JSON list of C-alpha atoms in Angstrom, two decimals:
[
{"chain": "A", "resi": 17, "resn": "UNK", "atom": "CA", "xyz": [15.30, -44.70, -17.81]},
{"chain": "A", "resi": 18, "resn": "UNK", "atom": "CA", "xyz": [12.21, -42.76, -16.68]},
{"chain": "A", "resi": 19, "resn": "UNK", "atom": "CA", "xyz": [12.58, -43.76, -12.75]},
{"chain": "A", "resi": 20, "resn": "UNK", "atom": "CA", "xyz": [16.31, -42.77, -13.17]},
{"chain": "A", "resi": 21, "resn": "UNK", "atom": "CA", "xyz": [15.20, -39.11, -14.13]},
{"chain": "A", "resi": 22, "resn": "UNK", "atom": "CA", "xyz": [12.06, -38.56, -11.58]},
{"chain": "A", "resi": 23, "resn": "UNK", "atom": "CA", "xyz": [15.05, -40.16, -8.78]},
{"chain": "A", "resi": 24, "resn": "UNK", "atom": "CA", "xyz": [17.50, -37.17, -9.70]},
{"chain": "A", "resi": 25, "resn": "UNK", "atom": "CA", "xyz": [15.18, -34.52, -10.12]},
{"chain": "A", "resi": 26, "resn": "UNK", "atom": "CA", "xyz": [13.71, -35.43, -6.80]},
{"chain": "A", "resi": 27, "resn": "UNK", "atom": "CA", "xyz": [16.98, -34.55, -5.20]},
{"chain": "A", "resi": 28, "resn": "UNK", "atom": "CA", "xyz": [17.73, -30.94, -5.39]},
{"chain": "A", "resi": 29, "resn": "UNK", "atom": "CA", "xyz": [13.45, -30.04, -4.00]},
{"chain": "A", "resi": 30, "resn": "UNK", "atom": "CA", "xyz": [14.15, -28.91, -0.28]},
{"chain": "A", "resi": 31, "resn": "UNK", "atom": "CA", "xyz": [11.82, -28.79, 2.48]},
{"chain": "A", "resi": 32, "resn": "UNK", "atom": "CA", "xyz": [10.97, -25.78, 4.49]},
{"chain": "A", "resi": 33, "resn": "UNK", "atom": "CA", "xyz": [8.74, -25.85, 7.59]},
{"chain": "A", "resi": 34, "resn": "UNK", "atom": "CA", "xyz": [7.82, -22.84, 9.52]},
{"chain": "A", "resi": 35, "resn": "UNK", "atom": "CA", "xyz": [7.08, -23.57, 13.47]},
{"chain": "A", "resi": 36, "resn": "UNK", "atom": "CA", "xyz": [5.41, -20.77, 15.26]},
{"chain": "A", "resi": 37, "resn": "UNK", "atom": "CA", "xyz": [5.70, -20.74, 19.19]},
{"chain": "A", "resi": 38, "resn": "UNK", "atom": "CA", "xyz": [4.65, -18.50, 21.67]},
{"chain": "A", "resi": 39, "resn": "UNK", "atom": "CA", "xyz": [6.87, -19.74, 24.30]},
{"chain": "A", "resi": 40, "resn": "UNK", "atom": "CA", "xyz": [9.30, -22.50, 23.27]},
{"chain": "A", "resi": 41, "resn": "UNK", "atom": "CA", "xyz": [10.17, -25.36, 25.22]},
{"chain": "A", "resi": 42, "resn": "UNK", "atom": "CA", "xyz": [12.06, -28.44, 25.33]},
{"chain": "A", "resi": 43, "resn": "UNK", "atom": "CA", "xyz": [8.87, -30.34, 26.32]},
{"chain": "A", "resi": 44, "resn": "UNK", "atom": "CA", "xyz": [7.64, -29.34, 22.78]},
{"chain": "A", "resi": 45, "resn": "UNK", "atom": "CA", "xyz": [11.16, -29.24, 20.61]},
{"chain": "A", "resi": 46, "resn": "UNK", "atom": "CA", "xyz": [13.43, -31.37, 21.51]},
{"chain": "A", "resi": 47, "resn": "UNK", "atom": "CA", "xyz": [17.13, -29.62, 21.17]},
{"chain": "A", "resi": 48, "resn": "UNK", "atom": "CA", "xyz": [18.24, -32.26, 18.35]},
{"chain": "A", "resi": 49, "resn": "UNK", "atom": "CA", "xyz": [15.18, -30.63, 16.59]},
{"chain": "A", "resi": 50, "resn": "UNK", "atom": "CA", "xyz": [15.84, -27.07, 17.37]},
{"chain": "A", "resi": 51, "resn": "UNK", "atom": "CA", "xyz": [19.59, -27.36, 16.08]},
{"chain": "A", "resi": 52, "resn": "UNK", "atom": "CA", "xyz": [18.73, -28.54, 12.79]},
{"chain": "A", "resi": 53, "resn": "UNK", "atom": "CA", "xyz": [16.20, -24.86, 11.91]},
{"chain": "A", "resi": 54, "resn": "UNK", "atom": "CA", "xyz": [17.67, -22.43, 9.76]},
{"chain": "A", "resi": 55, "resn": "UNK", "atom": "CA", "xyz": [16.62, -19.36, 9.75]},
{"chain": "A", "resi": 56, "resn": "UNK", "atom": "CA", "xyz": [15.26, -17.83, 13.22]},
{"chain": "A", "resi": 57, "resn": "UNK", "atom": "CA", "xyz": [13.27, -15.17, 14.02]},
{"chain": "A", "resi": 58, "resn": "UNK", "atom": "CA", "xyz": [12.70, -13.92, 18.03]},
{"chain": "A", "resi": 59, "resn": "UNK", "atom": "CA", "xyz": [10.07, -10.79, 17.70]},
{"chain": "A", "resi": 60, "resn": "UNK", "atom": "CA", "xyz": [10.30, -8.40, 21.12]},
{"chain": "A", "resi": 61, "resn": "UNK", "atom": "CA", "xyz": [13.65, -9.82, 22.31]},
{"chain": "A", "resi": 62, "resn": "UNK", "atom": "CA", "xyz": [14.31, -7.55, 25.23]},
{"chain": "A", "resi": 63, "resn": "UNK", "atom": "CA", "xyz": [11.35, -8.96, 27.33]},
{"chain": "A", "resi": 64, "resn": "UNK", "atom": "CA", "xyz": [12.14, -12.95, 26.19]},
{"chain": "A", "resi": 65, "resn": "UNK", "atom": "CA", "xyz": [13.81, -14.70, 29.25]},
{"chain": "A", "resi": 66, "resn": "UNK", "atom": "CA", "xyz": [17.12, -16.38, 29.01]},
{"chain": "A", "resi": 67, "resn": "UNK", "atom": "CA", "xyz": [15.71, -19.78, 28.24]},
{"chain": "A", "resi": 68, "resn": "UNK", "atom": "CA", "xyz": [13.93, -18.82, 24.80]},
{"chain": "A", "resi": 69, "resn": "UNK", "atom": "CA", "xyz": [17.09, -17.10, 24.02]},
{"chain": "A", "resi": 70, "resn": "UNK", "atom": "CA", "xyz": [18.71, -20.47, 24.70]},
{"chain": "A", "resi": 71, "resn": "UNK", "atom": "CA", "xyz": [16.52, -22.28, 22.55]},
{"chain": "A", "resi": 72, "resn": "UNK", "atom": "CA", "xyz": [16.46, -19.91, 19.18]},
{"chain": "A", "resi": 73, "resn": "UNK", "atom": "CA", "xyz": [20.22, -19.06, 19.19]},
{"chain": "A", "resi": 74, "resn": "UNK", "atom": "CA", "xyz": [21.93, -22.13, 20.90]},
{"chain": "A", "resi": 75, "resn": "UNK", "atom": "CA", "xyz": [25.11, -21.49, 19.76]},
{"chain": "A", "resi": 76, "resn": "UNK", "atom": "CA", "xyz": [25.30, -17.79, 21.28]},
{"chain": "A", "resi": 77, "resn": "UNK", "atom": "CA", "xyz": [26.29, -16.49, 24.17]},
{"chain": "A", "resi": 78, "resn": "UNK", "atom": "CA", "xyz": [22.49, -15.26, 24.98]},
{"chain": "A", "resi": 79, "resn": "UNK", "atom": "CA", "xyz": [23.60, -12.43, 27.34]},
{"chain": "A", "resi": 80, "resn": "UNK", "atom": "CA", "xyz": [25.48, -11.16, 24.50]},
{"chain": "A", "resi": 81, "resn": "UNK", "atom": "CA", "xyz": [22.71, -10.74, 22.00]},
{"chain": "A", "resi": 82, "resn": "UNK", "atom": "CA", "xyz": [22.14, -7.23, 21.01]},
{"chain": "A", "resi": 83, "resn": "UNK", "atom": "CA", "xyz": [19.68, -5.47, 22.04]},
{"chain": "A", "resi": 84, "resn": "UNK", "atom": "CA", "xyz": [16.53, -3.32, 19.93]},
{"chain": "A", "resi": 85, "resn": "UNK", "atom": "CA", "xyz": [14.70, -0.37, 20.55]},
{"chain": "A", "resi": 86, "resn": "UNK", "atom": "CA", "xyz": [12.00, -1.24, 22.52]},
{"chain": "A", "resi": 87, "resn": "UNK", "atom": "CA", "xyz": [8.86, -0.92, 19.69]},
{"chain": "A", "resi": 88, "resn": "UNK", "atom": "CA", "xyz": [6.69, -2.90, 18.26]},
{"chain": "A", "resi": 89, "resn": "UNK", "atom": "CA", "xyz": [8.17, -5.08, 15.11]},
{"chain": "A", "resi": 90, "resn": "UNK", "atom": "CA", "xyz": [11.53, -5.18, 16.54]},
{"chain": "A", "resi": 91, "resn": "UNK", "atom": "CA", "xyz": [13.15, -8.83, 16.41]},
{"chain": "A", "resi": 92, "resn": "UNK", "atom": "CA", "xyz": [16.38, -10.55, 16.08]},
{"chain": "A", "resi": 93, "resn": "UNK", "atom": "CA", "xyz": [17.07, -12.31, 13.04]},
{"chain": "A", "resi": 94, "resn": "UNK", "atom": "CA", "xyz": [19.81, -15.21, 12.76]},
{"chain": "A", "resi": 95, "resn": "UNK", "atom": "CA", "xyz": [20.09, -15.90, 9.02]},
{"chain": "A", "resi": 96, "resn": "UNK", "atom": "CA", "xyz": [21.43, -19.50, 7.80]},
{"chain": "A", "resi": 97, "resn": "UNK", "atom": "CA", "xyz": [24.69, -20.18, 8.41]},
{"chain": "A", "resi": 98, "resn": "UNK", "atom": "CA", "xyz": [25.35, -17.11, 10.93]},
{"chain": "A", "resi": 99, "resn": "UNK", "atom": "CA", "xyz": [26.22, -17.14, 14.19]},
{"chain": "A", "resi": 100, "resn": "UNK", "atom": "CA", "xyz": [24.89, -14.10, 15.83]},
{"chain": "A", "resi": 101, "resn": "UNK", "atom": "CA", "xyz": [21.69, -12.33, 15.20]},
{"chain": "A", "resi": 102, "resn": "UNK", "atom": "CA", "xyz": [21.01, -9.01, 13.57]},
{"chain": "A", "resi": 103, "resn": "UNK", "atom": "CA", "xyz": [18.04, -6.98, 15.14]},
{"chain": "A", "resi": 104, "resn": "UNK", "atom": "CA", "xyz": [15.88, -6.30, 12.52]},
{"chain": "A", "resi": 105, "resn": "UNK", "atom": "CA", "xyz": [12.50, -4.41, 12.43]},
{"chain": "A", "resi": 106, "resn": "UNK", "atom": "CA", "xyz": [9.15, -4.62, 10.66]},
{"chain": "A", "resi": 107, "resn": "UNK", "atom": "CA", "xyz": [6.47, -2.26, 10.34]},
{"chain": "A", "resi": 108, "resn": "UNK", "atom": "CA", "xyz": [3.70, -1.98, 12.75]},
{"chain": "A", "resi": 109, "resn": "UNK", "atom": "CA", "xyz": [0.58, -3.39, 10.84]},
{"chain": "A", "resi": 110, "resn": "UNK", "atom": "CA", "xyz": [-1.81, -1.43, 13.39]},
{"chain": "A", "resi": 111, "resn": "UNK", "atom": "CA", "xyz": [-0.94, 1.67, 10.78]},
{"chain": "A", "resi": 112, "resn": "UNK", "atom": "CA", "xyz": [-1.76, 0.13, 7.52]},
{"chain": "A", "resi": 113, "resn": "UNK", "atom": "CA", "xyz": [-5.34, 1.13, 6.31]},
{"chain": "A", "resi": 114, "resn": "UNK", "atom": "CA", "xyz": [-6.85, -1.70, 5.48]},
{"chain": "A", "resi": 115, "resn": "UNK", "atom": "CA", "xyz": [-9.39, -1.02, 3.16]},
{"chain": "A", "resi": 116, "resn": "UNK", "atom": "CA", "xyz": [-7.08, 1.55, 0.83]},
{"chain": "A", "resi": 117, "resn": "UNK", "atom": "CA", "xyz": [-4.93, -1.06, 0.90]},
{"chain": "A", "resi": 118, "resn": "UNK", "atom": "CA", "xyz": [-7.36, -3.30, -0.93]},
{"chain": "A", "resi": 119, "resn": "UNK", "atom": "CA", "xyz": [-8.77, -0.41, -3.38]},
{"chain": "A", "resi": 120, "resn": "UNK", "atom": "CA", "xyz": [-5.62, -0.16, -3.84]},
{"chain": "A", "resi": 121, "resn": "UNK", "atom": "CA", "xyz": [-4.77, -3.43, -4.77]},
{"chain": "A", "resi": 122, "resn": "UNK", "atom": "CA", "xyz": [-8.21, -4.18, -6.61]},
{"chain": "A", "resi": 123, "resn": "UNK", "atom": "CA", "xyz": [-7.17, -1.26, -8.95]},
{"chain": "A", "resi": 124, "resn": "UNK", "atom": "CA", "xyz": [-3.27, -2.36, -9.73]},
{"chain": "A", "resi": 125, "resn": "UNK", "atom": "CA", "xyz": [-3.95, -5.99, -10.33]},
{"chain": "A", "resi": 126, "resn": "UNK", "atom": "CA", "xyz": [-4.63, -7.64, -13.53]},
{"chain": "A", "resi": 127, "resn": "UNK", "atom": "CA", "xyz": [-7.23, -9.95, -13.47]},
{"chain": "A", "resi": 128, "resn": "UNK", "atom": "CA", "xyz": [-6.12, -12.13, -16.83]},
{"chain": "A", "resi": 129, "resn": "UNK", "atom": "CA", "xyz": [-2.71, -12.30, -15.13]},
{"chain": "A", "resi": 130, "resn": "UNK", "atom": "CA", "xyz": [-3.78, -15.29, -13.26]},
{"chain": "A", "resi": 131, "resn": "UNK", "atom": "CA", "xyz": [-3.54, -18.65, -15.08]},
{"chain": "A", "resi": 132, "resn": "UNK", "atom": "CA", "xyz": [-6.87, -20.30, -15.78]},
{"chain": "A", "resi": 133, "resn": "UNK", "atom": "CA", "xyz": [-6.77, -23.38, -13.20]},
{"chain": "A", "resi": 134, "resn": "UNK", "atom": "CA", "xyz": [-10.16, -25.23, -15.26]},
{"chain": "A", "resi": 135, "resn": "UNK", "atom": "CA", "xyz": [-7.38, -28.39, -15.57]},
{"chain": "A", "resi": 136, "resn": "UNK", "atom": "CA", "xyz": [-8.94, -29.49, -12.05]},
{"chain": "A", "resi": 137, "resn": "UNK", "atom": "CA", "xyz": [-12.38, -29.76, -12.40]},
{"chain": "A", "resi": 138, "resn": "UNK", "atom": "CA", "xyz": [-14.23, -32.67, -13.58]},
{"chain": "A", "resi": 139, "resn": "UNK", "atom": "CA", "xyz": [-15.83, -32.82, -17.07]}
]
């Protein structure tokens, strides 16, 4: 009975992989591989060539796409299950102060929220 429970609860746990590339290729994903991603993300689209186009949104016309303002964070996003990519854009993390940001963060966060991890440690 208990190898009948672990065998369904292993079912519904997914998988997600993130692959970073600066320049894909089908030298380095094959397209049986690239079909099979979810979620894409192409940061500064209007200076990618046709090819990496290809690649992250094969089933789109890539002269077609829509274009973004030309600045830094700007990307096209193809969600799961879409066809055709939104542009989307992030902020620029050159602006962010980096050392307010962790005052900041050293001052709003509860040490005792954190769960006591001792369990791994050897006796």
């Amino acid at each position: 009975m208990q190898q009948d429970k672990r065998q369904f609860m292993s079912r519904p746990s997914g998988l997600n992989i993130v692959v970073g590339i600066q320049r894909p290729s089908a030298e380095i994903l094959p397209r049986d591989s690239t079909l099979q991603f979810g979620n894409r993300f192409l940061t500064a689209p209007n200076v990618a060539d046709l090819d990496t186009k290809r690649m992250l949104f094969p089933m789109t016309d890539v002269k077609g796409l829509p274009l973004t303002a030309n600045i830094k964070g700007s990307s096209l996003f193809c969600e799961n299950g879409f066809i055709m990519p939104k542009p989307v854009y992030f902020p620029n993390m050159s602006t962010i102060d980096i050392p307010q940001t962790v005052n900041r963060i050293q001052r709003e966060v509860n040490p005792k929220w954190f769960i006591k991890e001792d369990y791994w440690e050897e006796p």
